[in-house]
mmCIF file of C-alpha atoms in Angstrom:
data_model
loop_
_atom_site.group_PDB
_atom_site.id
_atom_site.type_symbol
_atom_site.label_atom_id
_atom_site.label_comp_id
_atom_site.label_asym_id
_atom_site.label_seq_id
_atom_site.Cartn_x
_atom_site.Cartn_y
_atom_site.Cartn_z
ATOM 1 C CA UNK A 1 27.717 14.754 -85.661
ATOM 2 C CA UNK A 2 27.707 18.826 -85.999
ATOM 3 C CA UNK A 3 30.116 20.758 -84.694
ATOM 4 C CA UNK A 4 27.750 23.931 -84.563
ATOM 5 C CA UNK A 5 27.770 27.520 -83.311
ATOM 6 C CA UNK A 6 30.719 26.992 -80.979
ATOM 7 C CA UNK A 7 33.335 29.824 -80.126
ATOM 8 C CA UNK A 8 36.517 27.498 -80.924
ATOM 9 C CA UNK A 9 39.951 29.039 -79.218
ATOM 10 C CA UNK A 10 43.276 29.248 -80.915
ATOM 11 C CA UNK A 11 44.836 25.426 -81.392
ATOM 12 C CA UNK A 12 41.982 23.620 -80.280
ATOM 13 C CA UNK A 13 42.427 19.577 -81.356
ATOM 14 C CA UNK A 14 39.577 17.706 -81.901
ATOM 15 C CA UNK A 15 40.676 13.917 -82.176
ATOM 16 C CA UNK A 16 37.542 13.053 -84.708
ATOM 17 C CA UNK A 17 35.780 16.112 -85.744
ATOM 18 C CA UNK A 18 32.896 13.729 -87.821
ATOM 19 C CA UNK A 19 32.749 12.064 -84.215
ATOM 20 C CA UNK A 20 31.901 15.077 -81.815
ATOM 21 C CA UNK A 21 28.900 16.931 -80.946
ATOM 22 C CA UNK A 22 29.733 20.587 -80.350
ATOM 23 C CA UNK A 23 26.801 23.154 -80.438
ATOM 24 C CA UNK A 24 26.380 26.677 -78.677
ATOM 25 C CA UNK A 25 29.465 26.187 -76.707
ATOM 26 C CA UNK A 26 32.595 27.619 -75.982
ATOM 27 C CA UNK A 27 36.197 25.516 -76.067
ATOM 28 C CA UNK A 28 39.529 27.740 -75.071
ATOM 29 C CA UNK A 29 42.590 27.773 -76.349
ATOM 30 C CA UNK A 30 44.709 24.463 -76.949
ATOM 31 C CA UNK A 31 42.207 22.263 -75.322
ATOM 32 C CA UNK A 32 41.770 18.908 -76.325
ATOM 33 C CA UNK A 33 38.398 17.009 -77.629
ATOM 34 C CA UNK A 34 38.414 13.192 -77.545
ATOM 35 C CA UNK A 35 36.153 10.974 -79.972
ATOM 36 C CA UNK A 36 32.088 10.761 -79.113
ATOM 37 C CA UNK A 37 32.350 13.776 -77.115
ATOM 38 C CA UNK A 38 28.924 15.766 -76.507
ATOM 39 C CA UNK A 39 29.364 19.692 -74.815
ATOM 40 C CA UNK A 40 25.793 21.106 -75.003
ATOM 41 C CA UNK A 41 24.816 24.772 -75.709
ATOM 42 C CA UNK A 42 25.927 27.326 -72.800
ATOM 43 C CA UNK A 43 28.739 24.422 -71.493
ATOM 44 C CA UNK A 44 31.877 26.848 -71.088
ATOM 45 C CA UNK A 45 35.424 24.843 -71.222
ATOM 46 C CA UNK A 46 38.673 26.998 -70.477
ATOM 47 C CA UNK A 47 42.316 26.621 -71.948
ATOM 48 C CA UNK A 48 44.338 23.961 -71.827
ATOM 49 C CA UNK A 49 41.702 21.452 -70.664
ATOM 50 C CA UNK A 50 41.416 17.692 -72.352
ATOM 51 C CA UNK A 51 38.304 15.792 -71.929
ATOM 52 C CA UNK A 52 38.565 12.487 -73.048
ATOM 53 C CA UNK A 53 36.563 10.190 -75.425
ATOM 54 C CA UNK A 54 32.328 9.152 -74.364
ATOM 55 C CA UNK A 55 32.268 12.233 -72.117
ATOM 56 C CA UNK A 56 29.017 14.591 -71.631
ATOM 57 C CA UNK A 57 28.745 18.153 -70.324
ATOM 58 C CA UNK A 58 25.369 19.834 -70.596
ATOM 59 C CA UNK A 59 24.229 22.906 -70.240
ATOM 60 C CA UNK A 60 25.221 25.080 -67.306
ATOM 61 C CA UNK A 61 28.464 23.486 -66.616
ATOM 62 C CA UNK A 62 31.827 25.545 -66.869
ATOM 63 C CA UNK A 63 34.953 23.925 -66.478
ATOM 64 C CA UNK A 64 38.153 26.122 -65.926
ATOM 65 C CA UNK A 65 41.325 26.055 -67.593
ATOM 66 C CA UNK A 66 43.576 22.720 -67.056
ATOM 67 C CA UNK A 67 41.068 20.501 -66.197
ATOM 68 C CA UNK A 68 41.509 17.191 -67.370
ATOM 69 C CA UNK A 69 38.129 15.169 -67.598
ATOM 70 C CA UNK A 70 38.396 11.028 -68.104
ATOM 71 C CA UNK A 71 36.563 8.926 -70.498
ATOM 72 C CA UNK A 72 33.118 8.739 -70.077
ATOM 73 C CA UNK A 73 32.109 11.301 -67.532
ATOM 74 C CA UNK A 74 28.649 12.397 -67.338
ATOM 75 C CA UNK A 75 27.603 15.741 -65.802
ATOM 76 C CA UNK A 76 23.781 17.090 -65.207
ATOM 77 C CA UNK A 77 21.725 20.017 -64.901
ATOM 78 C CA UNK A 78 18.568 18.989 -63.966
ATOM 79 C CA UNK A 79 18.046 17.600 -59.944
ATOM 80 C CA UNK A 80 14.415 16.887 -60.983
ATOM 81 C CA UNK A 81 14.380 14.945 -64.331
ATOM 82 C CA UNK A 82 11.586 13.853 -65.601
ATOM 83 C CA UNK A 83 9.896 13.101 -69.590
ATOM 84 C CA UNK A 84 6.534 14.859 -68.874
ATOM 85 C CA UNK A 85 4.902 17.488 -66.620
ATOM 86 C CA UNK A 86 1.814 16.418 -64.002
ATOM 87 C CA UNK A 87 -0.717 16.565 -66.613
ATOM 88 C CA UNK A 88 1.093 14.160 -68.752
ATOM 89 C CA UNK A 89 2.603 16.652 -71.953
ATOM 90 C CA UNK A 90 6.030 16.481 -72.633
ATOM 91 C CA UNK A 91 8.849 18.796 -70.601
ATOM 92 C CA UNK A 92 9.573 21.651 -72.263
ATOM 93 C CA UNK A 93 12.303 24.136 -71.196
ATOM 94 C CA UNK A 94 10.517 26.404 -69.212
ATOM 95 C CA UNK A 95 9.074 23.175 -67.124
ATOM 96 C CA UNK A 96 12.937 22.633 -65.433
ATOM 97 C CA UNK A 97 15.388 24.810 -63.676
ATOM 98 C CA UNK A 98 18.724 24.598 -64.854
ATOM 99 C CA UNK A 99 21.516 23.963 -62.030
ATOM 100 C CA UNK A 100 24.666 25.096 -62.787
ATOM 101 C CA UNK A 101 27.990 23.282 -62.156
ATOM 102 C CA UNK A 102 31.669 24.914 -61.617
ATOM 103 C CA UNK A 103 35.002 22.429 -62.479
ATOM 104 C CA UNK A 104 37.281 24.420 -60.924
ATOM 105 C CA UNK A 105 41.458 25.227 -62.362
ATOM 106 C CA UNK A 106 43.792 21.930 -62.608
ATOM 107 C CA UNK A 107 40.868 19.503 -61.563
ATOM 108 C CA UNK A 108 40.985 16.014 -62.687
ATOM 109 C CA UNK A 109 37.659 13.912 -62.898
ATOM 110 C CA UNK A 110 38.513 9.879 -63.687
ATOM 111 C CA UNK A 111 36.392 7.926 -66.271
ATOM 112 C CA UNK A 112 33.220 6.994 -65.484
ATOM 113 C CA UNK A 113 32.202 9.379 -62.668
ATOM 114 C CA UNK A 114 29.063 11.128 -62.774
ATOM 115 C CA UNK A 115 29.176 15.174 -61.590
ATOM 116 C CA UNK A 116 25.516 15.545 -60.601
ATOM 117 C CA UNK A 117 24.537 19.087 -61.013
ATOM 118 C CA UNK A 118 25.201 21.856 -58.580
ATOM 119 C CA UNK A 119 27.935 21.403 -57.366
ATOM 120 C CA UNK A 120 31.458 22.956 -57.163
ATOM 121 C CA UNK A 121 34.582 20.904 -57.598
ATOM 122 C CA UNK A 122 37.078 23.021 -56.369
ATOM 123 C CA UNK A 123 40.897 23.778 -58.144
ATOM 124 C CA UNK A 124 42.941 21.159 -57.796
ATOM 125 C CA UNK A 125 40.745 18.670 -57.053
ATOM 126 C CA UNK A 126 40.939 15.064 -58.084
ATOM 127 C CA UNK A 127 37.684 13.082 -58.515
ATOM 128 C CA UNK A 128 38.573 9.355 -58.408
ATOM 129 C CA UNK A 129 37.593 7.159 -61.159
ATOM 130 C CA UNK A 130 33.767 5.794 -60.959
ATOM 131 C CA UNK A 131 32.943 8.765 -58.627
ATOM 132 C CA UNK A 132 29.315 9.720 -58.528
ATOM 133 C CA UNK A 133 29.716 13.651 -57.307
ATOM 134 C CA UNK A 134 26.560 15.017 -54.686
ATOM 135 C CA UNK A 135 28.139 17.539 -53.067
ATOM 136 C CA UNK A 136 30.859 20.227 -53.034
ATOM 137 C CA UNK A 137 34.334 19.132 -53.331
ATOM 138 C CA UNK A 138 37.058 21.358 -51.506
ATOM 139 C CA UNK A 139 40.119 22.978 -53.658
ATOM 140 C CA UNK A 140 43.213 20.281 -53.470
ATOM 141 C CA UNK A 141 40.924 17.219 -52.104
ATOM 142 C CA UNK A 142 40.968 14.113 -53.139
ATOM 143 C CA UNK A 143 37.003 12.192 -53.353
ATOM 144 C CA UNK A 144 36.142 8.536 -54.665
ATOM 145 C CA UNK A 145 33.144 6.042 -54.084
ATOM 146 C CA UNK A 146 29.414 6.543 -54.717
ATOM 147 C CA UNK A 147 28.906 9.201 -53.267
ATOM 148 C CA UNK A 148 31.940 10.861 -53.442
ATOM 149 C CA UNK A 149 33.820 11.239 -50.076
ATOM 150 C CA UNK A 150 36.847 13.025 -49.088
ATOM 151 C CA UNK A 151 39.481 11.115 -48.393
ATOM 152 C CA UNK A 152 42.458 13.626 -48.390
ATOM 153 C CA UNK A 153 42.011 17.235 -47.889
ATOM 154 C CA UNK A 154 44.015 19.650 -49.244
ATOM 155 C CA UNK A 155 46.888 16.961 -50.015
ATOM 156 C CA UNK A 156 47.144 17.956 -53.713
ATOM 157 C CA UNK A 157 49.028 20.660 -55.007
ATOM 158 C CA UNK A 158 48.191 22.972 -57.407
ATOM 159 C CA UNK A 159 49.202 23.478 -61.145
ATOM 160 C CA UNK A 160 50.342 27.194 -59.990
ATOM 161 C CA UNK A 161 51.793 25.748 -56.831
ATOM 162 C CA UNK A 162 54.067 23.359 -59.194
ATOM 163 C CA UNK A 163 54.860 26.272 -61.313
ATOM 164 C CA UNK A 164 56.559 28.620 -58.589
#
């Protein structure tokens, strides 16, 4: 797998660089890659982030710095998918509209949720493990379950918060 046409920042560890799929993308400083991990063309991930091993972010999804990301999370960009237009030919990029999705500073996403596209997860946020994302998630909440629900508000602290 290619690690192609991506804007790599200073210290940046990929775990398996034969095992990754990295094209069009951008990775900042001293992040961290885990194995069979797939960032798409226009995905944006800040500084200091670590996304773990199976994971997939598309197109149109930026994650800020310090985010941690669990194995095996799946984000979209597409509310509408589908293999072939009305008359039957197969999509083609201009046949979709591209929603964009914002992880916001010191998040943490557990493995196996799914971040359907459009949405905000705000900084500090935790996203429990399993979590399928619909809707915004406030800064410092706490969401789990299918769909995501809060179930504490504002209860966790930020990374700047800890740093004061």
């Amino acid at each position: 797998m290619p690690i192609k046409d991506t804007a790599l920042g200073r210290d940046v560890r990929i775990v398996h660089p034969d095992l990754v799929n990295l094209y069009g993308c951008v990775v900042g400083d001293e992040s961290r890659i885990g194995t069979f991990v797939e960032i798409q063309a226009g995905a944006e991930i800040g500084a200091r982030c670590k996304i773990s091993s199976h994971s997939f972010i598309c197109e149109g999804v930026t994650i800020e710095d310090e985010v941690f990301v669990g194995h095996g999370v799946m984000f979209t960009n597409d509310k509408y998918p589908k293999a072939t237009t009305a008359d039957g030919r197969l999509q083609q990029a201009s046949d979709w509209t591209l929603q964009r999705t914002r992880v916001g500073r010191g998040a943490s996403i557990g493995s196996n949720a799914t971040i359907l596209c459009g949405v905000t997860i705000g900084e500090g946020a935790s996203v429990g493990a399993g979590a399928v994302v619909t809707k915004d998630v406030p800064p410092g909440a706490i969401v789990a379950g299918v769909p995501a629900r809060v179930l504490s508000a504002a209860e966790n602290t930020l990374l700047s918060d800890r740093r004061s």
